[in-house]
mmCIF file of C-alpha atoms in Angstrom:
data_model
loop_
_atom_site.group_PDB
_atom_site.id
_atom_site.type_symbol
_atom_site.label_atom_id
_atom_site.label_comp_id
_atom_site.label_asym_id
_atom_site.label_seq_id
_atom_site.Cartn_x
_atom_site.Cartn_y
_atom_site.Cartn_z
ATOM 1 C CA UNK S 103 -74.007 -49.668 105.055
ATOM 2 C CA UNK S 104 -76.963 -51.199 105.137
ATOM 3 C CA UNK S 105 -80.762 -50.048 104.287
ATOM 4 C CA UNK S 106 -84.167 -50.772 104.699
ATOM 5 C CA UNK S 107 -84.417 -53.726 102.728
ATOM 6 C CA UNK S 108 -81.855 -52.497 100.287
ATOM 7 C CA UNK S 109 -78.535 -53.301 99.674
ATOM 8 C CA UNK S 110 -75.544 -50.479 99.917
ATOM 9 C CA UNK S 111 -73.715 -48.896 97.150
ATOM 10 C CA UNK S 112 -70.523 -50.291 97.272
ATOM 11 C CA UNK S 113 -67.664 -47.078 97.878
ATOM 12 C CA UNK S 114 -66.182 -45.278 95.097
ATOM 13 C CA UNK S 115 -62.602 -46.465 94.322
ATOM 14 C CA UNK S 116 -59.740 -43.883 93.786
ATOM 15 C CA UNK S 117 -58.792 -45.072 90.510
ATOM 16 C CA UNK S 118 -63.147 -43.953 89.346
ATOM 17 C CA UNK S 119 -62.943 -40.776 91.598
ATOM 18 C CA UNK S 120 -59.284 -39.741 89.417
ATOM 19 C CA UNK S 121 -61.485 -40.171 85.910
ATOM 20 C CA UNK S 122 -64.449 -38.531 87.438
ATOM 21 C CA UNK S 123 -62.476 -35.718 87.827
ATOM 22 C CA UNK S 124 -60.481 -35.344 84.548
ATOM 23 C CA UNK S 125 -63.955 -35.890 82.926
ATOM 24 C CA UNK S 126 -65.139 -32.539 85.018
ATOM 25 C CA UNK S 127 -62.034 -30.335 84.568
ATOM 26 C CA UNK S 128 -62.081 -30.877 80.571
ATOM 27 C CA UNK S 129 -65.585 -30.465 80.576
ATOM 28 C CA UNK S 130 -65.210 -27.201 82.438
ATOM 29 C CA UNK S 131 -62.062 -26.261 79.750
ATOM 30 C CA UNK S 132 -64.084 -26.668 77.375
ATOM 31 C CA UNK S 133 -66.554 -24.269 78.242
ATOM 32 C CA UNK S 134 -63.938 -21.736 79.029
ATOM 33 C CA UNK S 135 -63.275 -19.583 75.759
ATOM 34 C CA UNK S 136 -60.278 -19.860 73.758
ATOM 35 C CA UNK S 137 -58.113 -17.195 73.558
ATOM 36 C CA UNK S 138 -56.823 -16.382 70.099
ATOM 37 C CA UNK S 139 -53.475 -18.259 69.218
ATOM 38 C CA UNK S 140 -50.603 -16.502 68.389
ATOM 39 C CA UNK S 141 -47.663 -17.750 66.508
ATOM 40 C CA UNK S 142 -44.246 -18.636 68.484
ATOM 41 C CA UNK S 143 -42.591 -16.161 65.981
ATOM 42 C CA UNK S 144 -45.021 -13.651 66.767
ATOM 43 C CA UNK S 145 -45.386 -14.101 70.524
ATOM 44 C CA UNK S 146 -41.393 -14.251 70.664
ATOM 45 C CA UNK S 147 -40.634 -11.028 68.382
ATOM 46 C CA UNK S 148 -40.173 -7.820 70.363
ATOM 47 C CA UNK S 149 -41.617 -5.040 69.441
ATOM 48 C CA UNK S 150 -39.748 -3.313 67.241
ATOM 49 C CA UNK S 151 -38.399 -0.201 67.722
ATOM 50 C CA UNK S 152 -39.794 3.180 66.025
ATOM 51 C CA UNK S 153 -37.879 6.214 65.381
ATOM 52 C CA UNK S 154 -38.498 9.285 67.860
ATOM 53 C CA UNK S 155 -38.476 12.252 66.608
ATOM 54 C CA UNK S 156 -35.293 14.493 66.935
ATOM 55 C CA UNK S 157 -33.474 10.931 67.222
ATOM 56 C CA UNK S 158 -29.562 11.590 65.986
ATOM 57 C CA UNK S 159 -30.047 7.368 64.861
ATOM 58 C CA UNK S 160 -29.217 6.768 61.198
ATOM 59 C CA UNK S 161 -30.967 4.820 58.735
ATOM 60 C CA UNK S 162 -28.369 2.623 58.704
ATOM 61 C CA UNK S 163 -29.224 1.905 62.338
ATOM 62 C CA UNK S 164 -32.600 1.930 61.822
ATOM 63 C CA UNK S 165 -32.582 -0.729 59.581
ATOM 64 C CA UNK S 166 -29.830 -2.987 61.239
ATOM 65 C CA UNK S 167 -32.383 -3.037 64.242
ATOM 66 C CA UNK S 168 -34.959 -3.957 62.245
ATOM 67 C CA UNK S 169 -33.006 -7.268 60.427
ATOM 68 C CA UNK S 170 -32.021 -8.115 64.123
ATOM 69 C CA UNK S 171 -35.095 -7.849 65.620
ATOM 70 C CA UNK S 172 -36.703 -10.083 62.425
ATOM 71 C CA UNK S 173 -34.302 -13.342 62.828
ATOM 72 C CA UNK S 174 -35.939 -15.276 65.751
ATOM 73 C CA UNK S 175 -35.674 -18.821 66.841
ATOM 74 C CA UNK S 176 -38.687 -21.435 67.374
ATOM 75 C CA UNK S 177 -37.745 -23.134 70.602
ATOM 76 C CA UNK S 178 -40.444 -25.764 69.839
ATOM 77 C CA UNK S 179 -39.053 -26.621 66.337
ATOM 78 C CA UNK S 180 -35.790 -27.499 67.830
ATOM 79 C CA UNK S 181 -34.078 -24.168 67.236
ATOM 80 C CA UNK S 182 -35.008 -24.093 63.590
ATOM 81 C CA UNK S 183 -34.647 -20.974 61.748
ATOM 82 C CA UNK S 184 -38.201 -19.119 61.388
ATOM 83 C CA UNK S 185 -37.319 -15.387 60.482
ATOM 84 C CA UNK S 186 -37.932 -14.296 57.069
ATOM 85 C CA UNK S 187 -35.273 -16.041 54.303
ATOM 86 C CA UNK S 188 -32.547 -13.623 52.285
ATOM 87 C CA UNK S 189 -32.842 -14.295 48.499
ATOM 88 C CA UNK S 190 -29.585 -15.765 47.260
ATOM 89 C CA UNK S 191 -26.264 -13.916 46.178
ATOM 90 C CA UNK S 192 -26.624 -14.411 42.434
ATOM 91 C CA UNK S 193 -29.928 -15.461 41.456
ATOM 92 C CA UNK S 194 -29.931 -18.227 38.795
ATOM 93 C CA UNK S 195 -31.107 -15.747 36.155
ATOM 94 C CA UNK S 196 -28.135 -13.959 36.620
ATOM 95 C CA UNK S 197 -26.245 -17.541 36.340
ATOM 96 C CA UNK S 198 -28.005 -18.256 32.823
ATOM 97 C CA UNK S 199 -27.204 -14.328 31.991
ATOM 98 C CA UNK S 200 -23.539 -15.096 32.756
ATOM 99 C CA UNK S 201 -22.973 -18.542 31.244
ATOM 100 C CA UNK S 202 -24.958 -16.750 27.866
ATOM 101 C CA UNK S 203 -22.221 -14.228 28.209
ATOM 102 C CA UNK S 204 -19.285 -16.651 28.595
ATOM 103 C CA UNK S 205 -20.622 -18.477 25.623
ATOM 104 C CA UNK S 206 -21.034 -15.559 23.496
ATOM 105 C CA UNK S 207 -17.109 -14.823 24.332
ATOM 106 C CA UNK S 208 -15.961 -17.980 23.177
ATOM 107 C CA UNK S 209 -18.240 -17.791 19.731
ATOM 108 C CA UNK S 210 -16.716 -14.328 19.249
ATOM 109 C CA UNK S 211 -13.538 -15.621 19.760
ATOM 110 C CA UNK S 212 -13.892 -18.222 17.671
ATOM 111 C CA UNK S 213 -15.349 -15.682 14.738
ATOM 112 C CA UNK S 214 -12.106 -14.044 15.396
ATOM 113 C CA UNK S 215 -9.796 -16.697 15.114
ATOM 114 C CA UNK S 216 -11.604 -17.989 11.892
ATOM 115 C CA UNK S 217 -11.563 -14.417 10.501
ATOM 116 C CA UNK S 218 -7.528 -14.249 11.223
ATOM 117 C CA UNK S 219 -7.102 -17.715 9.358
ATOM 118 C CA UNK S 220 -9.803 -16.249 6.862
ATOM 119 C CA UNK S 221 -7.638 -13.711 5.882
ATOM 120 C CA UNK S 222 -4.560 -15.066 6.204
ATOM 121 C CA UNK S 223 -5.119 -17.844 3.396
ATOM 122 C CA UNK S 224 -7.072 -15.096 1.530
ATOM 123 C CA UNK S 225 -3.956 -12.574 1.683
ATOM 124 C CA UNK S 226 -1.979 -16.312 0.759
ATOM 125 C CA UNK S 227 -3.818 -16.641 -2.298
ATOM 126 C CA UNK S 228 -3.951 -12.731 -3.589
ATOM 127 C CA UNK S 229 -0.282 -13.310 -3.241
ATOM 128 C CA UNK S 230 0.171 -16.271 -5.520
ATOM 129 C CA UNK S 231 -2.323 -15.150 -7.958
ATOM 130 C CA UNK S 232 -0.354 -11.648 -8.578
ATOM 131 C CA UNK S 233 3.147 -12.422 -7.606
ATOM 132 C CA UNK S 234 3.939 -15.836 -8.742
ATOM 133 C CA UNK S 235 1.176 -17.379 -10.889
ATOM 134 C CA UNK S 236 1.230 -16.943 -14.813
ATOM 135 C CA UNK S 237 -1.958 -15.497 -15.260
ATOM 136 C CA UNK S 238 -0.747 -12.272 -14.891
ATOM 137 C CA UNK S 239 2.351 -12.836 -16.738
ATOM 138 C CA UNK S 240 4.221 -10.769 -19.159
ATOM 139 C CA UNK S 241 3.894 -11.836 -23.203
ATOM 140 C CA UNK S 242 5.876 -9.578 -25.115
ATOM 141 C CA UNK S 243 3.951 -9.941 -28.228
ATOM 142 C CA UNK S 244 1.667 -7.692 -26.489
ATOM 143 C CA UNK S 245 4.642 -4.996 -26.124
ATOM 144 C CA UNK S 246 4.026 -1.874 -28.041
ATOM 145 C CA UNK S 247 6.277 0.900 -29.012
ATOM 146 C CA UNK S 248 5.616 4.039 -29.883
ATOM 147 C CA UNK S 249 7.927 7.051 -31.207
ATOM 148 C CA UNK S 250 10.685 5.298 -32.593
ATOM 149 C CA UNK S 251 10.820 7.388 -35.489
ATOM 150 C CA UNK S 252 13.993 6.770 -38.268
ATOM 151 C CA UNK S 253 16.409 6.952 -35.824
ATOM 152 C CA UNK S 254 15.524 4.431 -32.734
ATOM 153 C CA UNK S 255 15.830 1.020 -33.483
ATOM 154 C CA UNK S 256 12.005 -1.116 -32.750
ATOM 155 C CA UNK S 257 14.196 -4.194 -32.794
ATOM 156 C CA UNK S 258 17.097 -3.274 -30.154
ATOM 157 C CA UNK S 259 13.530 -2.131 -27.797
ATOM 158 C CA UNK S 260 11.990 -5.405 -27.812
ATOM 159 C CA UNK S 261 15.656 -7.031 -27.043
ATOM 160 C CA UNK S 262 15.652 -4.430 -24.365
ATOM 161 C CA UNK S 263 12.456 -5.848 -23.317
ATOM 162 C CA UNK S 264 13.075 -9.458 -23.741
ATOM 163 C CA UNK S 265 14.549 -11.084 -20.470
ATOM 164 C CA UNK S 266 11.326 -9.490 -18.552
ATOM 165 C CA UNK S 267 9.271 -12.247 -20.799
ATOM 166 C CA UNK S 268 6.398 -14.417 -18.672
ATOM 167 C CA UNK S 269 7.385 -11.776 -15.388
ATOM 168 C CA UNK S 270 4.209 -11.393 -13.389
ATOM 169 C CA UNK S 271 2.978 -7.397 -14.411
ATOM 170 C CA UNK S 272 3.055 -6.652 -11.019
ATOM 171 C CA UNK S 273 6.758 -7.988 -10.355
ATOM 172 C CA UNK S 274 8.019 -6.043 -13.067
ATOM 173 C CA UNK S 275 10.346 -3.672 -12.344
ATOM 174 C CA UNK S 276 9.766 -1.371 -14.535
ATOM 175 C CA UNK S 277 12.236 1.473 -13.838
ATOM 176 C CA UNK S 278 15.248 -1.026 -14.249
ATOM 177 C CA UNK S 279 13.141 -1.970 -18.096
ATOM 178 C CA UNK S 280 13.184 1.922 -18.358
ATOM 179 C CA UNK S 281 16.873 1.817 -17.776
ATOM 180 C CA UNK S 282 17.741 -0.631 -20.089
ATOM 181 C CA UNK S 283 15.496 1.311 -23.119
ATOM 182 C CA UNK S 284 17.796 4.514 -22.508
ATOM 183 C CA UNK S 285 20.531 2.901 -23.350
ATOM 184 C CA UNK S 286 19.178 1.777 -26.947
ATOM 185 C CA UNK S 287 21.004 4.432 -29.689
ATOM 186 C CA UNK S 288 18.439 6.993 -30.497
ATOM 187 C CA UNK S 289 16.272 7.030 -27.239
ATOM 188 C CA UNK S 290 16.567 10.420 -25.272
ATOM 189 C CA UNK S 291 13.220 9.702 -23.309
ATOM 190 C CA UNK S 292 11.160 6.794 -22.401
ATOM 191 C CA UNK S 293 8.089 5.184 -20.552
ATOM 192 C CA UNK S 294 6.922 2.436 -19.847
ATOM 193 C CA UNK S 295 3.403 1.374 -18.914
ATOM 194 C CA UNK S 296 2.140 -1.846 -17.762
ATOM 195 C CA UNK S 297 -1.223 -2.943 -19.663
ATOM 196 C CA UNK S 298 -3.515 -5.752 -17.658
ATOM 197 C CA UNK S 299 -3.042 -8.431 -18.005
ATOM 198 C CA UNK S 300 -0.100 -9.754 -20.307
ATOM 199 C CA UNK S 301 0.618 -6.178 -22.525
ATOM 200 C CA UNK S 302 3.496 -3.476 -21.984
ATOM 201 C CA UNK S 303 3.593 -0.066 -23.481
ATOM 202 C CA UNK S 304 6.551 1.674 -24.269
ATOM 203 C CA UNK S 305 6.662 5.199 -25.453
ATOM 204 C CA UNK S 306 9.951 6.598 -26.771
ATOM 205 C CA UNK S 307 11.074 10.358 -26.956
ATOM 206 C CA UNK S 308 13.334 9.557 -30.159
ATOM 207 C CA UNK S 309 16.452 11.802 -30.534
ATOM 208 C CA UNK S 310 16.262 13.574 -33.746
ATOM 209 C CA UNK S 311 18.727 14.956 -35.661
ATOM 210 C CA UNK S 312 18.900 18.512 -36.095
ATOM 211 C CA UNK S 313 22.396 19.036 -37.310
ATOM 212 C CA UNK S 314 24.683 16.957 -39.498
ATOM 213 C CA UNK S 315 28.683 17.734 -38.169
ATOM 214 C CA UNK S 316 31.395 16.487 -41.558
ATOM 215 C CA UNK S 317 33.723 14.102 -40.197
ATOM 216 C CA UNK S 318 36.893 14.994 -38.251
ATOM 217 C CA UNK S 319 40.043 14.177 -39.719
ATOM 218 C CA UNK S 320 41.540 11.027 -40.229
ATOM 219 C CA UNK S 321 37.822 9.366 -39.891
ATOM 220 C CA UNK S 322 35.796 7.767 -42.593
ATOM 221 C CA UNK S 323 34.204 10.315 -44.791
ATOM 222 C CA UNK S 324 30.868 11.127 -43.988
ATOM 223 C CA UNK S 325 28.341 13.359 -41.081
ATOM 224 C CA UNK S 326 27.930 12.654 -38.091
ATOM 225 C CA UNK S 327 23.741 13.447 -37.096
ATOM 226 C CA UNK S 328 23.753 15.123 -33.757
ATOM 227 C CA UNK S 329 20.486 15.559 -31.666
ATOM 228 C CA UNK S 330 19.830 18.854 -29.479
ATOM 229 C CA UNK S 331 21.962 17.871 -27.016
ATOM 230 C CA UNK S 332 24.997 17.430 -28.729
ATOM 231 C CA UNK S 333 24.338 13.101 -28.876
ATOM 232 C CA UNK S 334 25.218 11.329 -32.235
ATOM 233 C CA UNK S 335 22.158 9.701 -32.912
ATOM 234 C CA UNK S 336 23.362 8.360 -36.818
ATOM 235 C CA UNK S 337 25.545 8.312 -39.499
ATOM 236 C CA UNK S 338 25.540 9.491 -42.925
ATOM 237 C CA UNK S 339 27.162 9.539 -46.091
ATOM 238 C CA UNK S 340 25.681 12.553 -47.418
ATOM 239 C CA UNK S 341 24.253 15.720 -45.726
ATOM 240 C CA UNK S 342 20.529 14.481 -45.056
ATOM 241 C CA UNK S 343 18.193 17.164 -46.758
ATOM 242 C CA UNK S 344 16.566 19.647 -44.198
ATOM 243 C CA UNK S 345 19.392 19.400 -41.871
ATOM 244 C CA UNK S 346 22.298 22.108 -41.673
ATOM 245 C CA UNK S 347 25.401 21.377 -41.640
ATOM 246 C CA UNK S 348 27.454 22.509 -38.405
ATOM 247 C CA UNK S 349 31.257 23.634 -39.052
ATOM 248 C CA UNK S 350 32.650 24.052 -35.843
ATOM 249 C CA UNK S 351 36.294 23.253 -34.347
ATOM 250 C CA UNK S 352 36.792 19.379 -33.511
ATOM 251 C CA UNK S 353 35.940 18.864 -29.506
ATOM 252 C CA UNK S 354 35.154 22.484 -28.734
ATOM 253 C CA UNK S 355 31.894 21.190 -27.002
ATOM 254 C CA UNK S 356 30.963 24.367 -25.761
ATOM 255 C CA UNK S 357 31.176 26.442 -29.387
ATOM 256 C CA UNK S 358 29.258 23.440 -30.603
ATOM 257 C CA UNK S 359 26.400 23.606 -27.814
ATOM 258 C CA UNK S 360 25.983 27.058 -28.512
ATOM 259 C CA UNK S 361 25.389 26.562 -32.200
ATOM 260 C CA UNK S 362 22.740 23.321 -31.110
ATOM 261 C CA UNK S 363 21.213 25.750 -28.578
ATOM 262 C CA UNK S 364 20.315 28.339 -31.180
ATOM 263 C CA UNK S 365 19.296 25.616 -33.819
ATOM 264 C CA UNK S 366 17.031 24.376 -30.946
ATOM 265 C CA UNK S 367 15.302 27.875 -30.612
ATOM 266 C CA UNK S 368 14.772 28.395 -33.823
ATOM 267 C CA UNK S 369 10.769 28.425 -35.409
ATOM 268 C CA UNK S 370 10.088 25.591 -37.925
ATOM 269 C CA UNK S 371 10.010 28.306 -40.697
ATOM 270 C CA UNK S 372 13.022 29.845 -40.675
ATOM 271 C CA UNK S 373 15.138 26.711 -39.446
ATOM 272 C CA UNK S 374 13.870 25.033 -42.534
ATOM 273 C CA UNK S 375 15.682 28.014 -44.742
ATOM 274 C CA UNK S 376 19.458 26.966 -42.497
ATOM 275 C CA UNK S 377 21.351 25.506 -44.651
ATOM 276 C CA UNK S 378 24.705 25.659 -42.435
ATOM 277 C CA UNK S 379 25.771 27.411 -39.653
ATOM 278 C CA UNK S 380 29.738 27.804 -38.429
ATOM 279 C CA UNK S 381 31.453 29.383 -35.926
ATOM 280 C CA UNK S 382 34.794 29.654 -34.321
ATOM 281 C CA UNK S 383 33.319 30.241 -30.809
ATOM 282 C CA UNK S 384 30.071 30.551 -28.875
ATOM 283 C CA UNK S 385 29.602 34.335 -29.662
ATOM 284 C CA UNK S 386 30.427 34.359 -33.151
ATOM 285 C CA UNK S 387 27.850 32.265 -34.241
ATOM 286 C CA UNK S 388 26.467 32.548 -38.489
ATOM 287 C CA UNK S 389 24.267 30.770 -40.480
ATOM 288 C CA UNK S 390 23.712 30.753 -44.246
ATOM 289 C CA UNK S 391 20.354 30.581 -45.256
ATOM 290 C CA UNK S 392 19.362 27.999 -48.275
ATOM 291 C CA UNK S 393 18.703 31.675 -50.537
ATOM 292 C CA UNK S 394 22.652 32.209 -50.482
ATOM 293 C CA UNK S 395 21.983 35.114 -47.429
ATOM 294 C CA UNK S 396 24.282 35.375 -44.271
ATOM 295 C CA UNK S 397 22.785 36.135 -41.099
ATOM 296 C CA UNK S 398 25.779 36.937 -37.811
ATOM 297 C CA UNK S 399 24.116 35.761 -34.956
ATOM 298 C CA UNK S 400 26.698 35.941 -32.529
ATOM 299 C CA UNK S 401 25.893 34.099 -28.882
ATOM 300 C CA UNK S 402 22.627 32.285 -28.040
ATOM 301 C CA UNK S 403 21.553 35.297 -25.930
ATOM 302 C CA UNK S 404 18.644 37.105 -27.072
ATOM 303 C CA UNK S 405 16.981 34.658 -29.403
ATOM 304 C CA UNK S 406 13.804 35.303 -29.718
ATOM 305 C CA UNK S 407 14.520 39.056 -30.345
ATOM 306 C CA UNK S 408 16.745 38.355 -32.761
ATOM 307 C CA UNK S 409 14.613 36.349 -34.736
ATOM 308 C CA UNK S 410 12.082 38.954 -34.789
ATOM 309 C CA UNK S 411 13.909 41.467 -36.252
ATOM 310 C CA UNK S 412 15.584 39.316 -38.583
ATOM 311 C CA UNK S 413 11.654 39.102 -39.829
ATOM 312 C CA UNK S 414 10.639 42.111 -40.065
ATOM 313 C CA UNK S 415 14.634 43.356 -41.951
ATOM 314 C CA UNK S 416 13.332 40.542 -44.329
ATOM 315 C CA UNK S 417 10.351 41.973 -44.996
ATOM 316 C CA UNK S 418 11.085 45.278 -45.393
ATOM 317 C CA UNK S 419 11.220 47.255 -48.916
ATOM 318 C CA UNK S 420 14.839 48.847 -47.565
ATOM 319 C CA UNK S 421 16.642 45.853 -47.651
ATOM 320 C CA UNK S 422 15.707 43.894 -50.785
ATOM 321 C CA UNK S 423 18.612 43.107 -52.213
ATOM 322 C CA UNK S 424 20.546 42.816 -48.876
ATOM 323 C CA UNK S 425 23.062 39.670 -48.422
ATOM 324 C CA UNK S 426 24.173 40.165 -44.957
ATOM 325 C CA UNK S 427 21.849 40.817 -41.808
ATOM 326 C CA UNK S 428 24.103 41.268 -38.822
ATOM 327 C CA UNK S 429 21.704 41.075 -35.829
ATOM 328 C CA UNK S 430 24.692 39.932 -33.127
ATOM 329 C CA UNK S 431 23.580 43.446 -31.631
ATOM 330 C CA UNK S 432 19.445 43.437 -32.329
ATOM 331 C CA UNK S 433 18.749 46.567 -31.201
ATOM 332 C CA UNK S 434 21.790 48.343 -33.454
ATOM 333 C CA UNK S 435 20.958 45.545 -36.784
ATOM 334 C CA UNK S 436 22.953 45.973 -39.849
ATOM 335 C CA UNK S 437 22.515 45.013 -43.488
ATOM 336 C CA UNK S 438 24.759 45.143 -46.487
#
């Protein structure tokens, strides 16, 4: 179109009205105010539910609603998981807690197999060292003997003891050495006694003679010396001095045991004044006193009452001059 002397403006084109109009609408947009943004987890989480009250629900429930209602999906990130994350199943504390543990087994175990082994050699060694090594061994110039007295032989001990030479003390077997010592002449009693670490000690009960019994017929002249129980522990040419001498039949054990048993229960003082004692059976026992005085016994019954009135008929004025003391019945004594 044309003007006074002026030329038209030429018409808009649609491509310039299109910007002119984007320019206005963002203009006016921006302008507008902004409402506040809200997260897509937020804006997609429903609202969650809240107990009512005189609700039969459970806890249980309660709280399965609320880890459903917390797992949500972003659409916008692709269907990425946006809820809150569970913590793992075993934490890796608890992983360095249980491989500390597992190790600490398997040092234990290894403590224990070592202590086994340990011991084993240990309990290997003790057993060399006592049972088979010499340094407990036996040397029997370190044996002693004790109470051998006359009769016992020290000689026929130490042969006794001799095959048990360079045996370690505690291998020694000492009730078999025992065994063997009883059977030297002489011995009624032994013991033996290991001493660390080579010695031995043996102590003898010697049996001592406490009758002297002539010779039976037929043998070689002489006395046989008889112990307490009956046991020939010598023999002599001649009566030893301080022993009686027993006249009793040949092999009548039990006249002679009852002759031993009185002998045996006799005190020291007034067995030391027996100078022989007979008798024809075990209730007629007599002795004859060193003084030339007969005492009738009788049996071994009654012994210690006998003796005591055989004392004090002694002793008394009355019977000085007496040569016979009959005390076979003590309470009814008689004296001639």
């Amino acid at each position: 179109m044309e003007g006074d002397g002026g030329t038209a403006a030429p018409p808009a084109t649609p491509s310039a009205a299109s910007a002119h109009e984007a320019r206005t609408g963002a203009a006016r947009r921006a302008a507008a105010p902004t409402p506040p943004s809200v997260p897509p987890a937020a804006a997609a989480r429903p609202a969650e539910p809240r107990p009512v009250s005189g609700s039969s629900a459970s806890r249980g429930e309660l709280v399965a609603a609320r880890r459903s209602t917390s797992r949500t999906v972003d659409p916008a990130s692709g269907g990425a998981w946006t809820g809150p994350v569970r913590p793992p199943v075993v934490s890796p504390r608890s992983v360095e807690r249980f491989a500390e543990r597992a190790r600490a087994r398997r040092v234990l175990a290894r403590r224990q197999v070592a202590g086994v082994v340990g011991g084993a050699v240990l309990l290997g060694a003790l057993g060399w060292l006592l049972l088979l090594s010499p340094v407990l061994a036996l040397d029997v110039d370190e044996v002693v003997v004790d109470g051998a007295g006359a009769v016992v032989a020290v000689d026929a001990v130490m042969a006794a003891v001799a095959p048990y030479d360079q045996t370690p003390l505690p291998r020694l077997d000492t009730v078999g050495l025992r065994d063997r010592v009883l059977e030297v002449p002489g011995v009624r009693e032994a013991k033996v006694t290991r001493v660390w670490p080579h010695g031995l000690k043996v102590q003898l009960v010697a049996r001592e003679p406490v009758a002297a019994v002539p010779a039976a017929a037929g043998e070689p002249a002489g006395f046989a010396l008889l112990d307490m129980d009956g046991v020939q522990v010598g023999r002599v040419d001649a009566a030893p001095e301080g022993l009686p001498v027993v006249d009793v039949p040949v092999g009548d054990a039990r006249t002679l045991g009852a002759v031993l048993q009185v002998l045996e229960q006799l005190p020291a003082d007034l067995l030391a004044q027996v100078g022989g004692v007979s008798a024809q059976t075990q209730d007629t026992v007599t002795m004859t006193l060193r003084d030339g005085v007969r005492v009738d016994w009788g049996s071994a019954q009654d012994t210690a009452l006998k003796v005591a009135v055989l004392t004090a008929l002694r002793a008394s004025p009355s019977t000085t001059g007496a040569t016979v003391f009959d005390v076979s019945a003590p309470t009814l004594p008689i004296t001639r």
